[in-house]
Coordinates of C-alpha atoms in Angstrom, one line a residue:
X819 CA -23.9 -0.6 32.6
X820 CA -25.7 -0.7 29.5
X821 CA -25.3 2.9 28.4
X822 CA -21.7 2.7 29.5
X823 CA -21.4 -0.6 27.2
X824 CA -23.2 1.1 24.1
X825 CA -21.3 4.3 24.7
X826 CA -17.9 1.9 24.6
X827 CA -19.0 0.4 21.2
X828 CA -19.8 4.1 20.1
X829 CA -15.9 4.8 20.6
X830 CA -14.8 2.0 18.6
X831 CA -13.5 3.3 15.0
X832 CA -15.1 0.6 13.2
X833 CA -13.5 1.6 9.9
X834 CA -10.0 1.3 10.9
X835 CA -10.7 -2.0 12.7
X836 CA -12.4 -3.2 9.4
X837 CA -8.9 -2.3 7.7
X838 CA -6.7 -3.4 10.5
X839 CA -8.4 -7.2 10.0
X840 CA -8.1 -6.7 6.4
X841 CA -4.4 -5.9 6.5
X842 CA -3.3 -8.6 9.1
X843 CA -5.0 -11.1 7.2
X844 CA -3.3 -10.4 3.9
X845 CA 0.0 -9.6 5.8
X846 CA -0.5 -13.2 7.3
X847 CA -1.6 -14.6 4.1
X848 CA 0.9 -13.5 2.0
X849 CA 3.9 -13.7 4.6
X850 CA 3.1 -17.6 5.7
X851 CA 2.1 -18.9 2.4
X852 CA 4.6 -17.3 0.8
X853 CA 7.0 -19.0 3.6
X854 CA 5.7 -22.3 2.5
X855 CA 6.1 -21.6 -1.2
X856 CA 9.6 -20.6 -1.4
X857 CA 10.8 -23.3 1.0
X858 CA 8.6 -26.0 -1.6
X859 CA 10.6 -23.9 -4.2
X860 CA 13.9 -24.9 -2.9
X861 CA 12.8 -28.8 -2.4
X862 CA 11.3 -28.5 -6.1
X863 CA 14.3 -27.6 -7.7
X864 CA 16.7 -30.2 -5.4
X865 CA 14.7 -32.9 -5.9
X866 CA 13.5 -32.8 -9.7
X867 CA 16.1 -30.5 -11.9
X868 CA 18.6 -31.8 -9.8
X869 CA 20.7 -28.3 -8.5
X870 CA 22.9 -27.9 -5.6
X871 CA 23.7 -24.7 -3.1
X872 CA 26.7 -23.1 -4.7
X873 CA 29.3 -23.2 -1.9
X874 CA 31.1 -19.8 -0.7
X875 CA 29.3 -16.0 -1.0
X876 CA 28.1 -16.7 -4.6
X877 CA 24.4 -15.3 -5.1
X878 CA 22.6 -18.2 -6.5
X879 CA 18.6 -18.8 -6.7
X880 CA 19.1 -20.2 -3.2
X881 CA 20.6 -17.5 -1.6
X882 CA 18.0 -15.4 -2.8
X883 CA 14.9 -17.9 -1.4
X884 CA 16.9 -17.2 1.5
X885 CA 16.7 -13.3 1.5
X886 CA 13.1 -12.9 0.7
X887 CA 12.1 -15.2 3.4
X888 CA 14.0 -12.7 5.7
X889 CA 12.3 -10.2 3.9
X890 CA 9.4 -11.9 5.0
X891 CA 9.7 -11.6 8.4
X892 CA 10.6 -8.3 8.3
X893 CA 7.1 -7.3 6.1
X894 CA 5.0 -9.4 9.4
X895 CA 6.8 -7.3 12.0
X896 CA 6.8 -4.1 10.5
X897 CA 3.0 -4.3 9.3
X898 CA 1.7 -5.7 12.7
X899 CA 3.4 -2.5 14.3
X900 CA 2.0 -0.4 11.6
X901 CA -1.3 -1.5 12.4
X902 CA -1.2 -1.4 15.3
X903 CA -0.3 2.9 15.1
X904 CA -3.4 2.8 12.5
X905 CA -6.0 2.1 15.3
X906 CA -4.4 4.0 17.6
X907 CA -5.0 7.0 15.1
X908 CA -8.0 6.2 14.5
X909 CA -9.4 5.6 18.1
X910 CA -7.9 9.3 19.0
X911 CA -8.9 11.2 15.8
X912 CA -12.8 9.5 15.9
X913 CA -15.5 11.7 16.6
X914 CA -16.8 9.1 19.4
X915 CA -14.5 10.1 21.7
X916 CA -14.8 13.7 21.9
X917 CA -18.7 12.5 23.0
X918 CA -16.8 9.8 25.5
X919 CA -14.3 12.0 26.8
X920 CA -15.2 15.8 26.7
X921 CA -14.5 18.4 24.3
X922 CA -10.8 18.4 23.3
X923 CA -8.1 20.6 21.8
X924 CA -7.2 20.1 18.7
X925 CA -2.9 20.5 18.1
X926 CA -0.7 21.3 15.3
X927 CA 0.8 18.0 16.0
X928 CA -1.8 15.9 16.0
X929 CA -2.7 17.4 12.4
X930 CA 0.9 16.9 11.6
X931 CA 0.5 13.4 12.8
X932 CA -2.6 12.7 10.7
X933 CA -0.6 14.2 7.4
X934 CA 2.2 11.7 8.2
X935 CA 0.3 9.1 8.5
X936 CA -1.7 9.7 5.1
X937 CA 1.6 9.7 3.2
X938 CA 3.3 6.9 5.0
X939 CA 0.1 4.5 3.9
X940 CA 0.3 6.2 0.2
X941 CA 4.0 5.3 0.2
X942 CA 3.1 1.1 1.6
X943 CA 0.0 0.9 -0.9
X944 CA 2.5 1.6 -3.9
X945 CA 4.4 -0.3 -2.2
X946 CA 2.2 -3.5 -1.4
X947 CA 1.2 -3.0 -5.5
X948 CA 4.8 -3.8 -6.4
X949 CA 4.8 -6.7 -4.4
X950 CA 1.9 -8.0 -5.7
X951 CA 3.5 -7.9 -9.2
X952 CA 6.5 -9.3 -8.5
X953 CA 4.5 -12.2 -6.6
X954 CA 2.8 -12.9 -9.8
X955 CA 5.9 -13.8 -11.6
X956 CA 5.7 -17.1 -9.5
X957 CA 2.8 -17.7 -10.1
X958 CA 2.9 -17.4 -14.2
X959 CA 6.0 -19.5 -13.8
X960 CA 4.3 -22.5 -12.2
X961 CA 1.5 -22.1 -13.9
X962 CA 3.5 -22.8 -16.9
X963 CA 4.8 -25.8 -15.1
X964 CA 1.3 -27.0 -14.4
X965 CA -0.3 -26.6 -18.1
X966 CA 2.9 -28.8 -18.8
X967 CA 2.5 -31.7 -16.6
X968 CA -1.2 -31.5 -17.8
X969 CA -0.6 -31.7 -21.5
X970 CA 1.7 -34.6 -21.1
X971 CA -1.8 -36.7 -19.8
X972 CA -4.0 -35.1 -22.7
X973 CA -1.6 -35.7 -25.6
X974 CA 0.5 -38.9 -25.6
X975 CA 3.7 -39.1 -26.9
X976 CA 4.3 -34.9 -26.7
X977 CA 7.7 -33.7 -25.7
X978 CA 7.9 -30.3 -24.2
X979 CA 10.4 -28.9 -22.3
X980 CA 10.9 -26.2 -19.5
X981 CA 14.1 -24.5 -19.2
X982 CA 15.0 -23.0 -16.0
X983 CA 17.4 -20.2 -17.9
X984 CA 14.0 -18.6 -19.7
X985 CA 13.1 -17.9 -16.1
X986 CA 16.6 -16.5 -15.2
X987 CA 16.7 -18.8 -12.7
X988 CA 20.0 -19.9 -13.7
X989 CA 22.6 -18.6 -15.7
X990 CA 22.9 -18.9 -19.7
X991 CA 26.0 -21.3 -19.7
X992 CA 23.9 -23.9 -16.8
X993 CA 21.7 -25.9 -18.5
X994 CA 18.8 -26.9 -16.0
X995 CA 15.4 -27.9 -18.3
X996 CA 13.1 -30.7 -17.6
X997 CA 11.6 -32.9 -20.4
X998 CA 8.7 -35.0 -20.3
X999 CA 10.3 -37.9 -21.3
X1000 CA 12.4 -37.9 -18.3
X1001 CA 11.6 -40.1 -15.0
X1002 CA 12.3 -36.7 -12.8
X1003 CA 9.1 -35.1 -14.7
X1004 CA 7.0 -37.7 -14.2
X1005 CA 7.7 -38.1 -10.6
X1006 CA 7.4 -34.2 -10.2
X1007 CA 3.7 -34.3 -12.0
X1008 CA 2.8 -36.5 -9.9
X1009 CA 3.3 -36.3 -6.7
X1010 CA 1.6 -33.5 -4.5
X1011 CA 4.7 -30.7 -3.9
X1012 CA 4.4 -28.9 -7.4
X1013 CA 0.1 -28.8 -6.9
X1014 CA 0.5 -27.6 -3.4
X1015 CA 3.7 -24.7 -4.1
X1016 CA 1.4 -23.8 -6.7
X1017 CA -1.6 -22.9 -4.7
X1018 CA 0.6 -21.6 -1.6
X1019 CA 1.9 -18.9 -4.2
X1020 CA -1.7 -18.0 -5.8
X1021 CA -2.6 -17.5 -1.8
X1022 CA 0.6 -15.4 -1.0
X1023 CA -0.7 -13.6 -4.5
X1024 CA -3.9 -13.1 -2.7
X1025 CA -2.7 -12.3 0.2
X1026 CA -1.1 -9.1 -1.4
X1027 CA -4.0 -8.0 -2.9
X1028 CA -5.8 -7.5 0.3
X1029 CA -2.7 -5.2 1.6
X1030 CA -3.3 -3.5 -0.9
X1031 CA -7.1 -3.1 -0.7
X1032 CA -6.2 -2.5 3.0
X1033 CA -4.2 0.3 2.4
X1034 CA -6.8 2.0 0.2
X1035 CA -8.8 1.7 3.0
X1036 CA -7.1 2.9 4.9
X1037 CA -6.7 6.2 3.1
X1038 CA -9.8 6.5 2.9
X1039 CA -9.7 6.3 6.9
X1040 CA -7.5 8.6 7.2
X1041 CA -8.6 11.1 4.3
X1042 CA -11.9 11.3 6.6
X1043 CA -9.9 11.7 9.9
X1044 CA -7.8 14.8 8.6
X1045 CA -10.9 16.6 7.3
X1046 CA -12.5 15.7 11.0
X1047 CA -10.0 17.3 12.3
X1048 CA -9.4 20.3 10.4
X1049 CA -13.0 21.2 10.7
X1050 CA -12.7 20.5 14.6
X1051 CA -9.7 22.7 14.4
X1052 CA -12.0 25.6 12.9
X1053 CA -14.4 25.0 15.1
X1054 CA -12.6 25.3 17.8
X1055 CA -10.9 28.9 16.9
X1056 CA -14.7 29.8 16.1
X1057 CA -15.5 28.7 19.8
X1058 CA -12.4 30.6 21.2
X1059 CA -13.1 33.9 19.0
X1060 CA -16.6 33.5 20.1
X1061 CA -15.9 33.2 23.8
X1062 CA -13.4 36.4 23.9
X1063 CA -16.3 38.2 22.2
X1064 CA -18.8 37.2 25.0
X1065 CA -16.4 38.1 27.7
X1066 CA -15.7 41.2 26.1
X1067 CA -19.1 41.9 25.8
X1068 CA -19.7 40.9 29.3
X1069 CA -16.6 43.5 30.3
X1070 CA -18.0 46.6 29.1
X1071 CA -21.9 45.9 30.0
X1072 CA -19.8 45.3 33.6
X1073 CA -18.3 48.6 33.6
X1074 CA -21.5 50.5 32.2
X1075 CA -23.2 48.8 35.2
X1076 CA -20.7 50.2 37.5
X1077 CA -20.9 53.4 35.7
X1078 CA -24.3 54.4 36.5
X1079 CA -24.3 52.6 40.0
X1080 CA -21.5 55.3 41.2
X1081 CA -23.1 58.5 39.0
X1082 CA -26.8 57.4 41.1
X1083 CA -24.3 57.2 44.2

């Protein structure tokens, strides 16, 4: 039971599973913080610069909180799947379980496999680094938000302003700025939403950092694999090459044998 157990644990493609963890994490912490964030977003900018859902099929800043938060859910499913595939690769191209399982034969599709799978993550990495870009625009934005509020406490009697159209946010002609003279500042500053949006988006920031680091991981994973098995696949013609030689071999000292049995006859 024990050598059974420790050659199980021998099969286990501790790699991949190091970058599998890796990526769900930052998947999770990026898709359910940023959740959070963008639905503080909308409560933010209802309660304190006072703007309204547009009604009919106009594409305000609502309607698109709206679409990235389906966007969201689409980035869990997919990447949970995708990982998924990634340890399956990884338990079938590890070098464990040819000692598990026996020798076995290397195909043209599983080296095609391997090859897809080393572009696909390529493609998701560059991916996964746009993402975390365009999740630090959020970021800079409350951030800008936040130095605000705590200015107004350092330096009394200060009026600065933050106007939602220098974000594009809204549109030039809608005038939606905040001062800090106004009573919808001071309540904003103070109360706990605009501290906790902020951190939920420096999270979700995080979060795509560690896809990202997840994904070059992964290459690395599966840079390693594809080598593994293109030198399995050499070894194994060697092996076959090797083998018809043998039996070759075997053939003719055969019929030399024979030969001389039936000329002594």
């Amino acid at each position: 039971c024990f050598e059974c157990c420790i050659k199980c644990l021998g099969g286990i493609p501790y790699a991949s599973l190091i970058a599998t963890i890796l990526l769900y994490a930052g998947v999770a912490l990026f898709c359910g913080c940023g959740h959070e964030a963008l639905s503080g977003t909308v409560n933010i900018l209802q309660t304190y610069f006072e703007m309204a859902r547009t009604a009919g099929d106009t594409l305000d800043v609502f309607t698109m909180i709206d679409i990235f938060k389906y966007v969201i859910y689409g980035i869990a499913a997919a990447f949970f799947v995708y990982g998924i595939l990634l340890m399956v690769e990884g338990f079938f191209t590890t070098g464990a379980i040819k000692d598990l399982y026996g020798d076995f034969k290397i195909t043209t599709c599983g080296r095609c496999v391997s090859a897809w799978f080393i572009m696909l993550t390529y493609l998701f990495m560059l991916a996964w680094l746009g993402v975390t870009a365009f999740t630090s625009l959020p970021v800079y934005m409350y951030f800008n938000l936040w130095t605000i509020c705590r200015n107004t406490t350092l330096v009394e009697g200060a009026n600065l302003c933050l106007d939602l159209r220098q974000f594009g946010i809204v549109t030039i002609g809608e005038e939606k700025k905040i001062c800090t003279v106004s009573e919808n500042f001071l309540r904003m500053c103070e109360s706990t939403e605009l501290n906790m949006t902020f951190h939920l988006f420096i999270v979700a920031l995080a979060g795509a950092g560690a896809a990202v680091i997840a994904m070059v991981h992964y290459l690395m994973v599966l840079s390693a694999n594809w080598a593994y098995v293109k030198d399995a696949c050499r070894m194994q013609k060697y092996e076959d090459i090797k083998s018809k030689e043998e039996q070759e071999l075997h053939d003719i000292h055969s019929t030399r044998s024979k030969e001389r049995l039936n000329a002594y006859t």
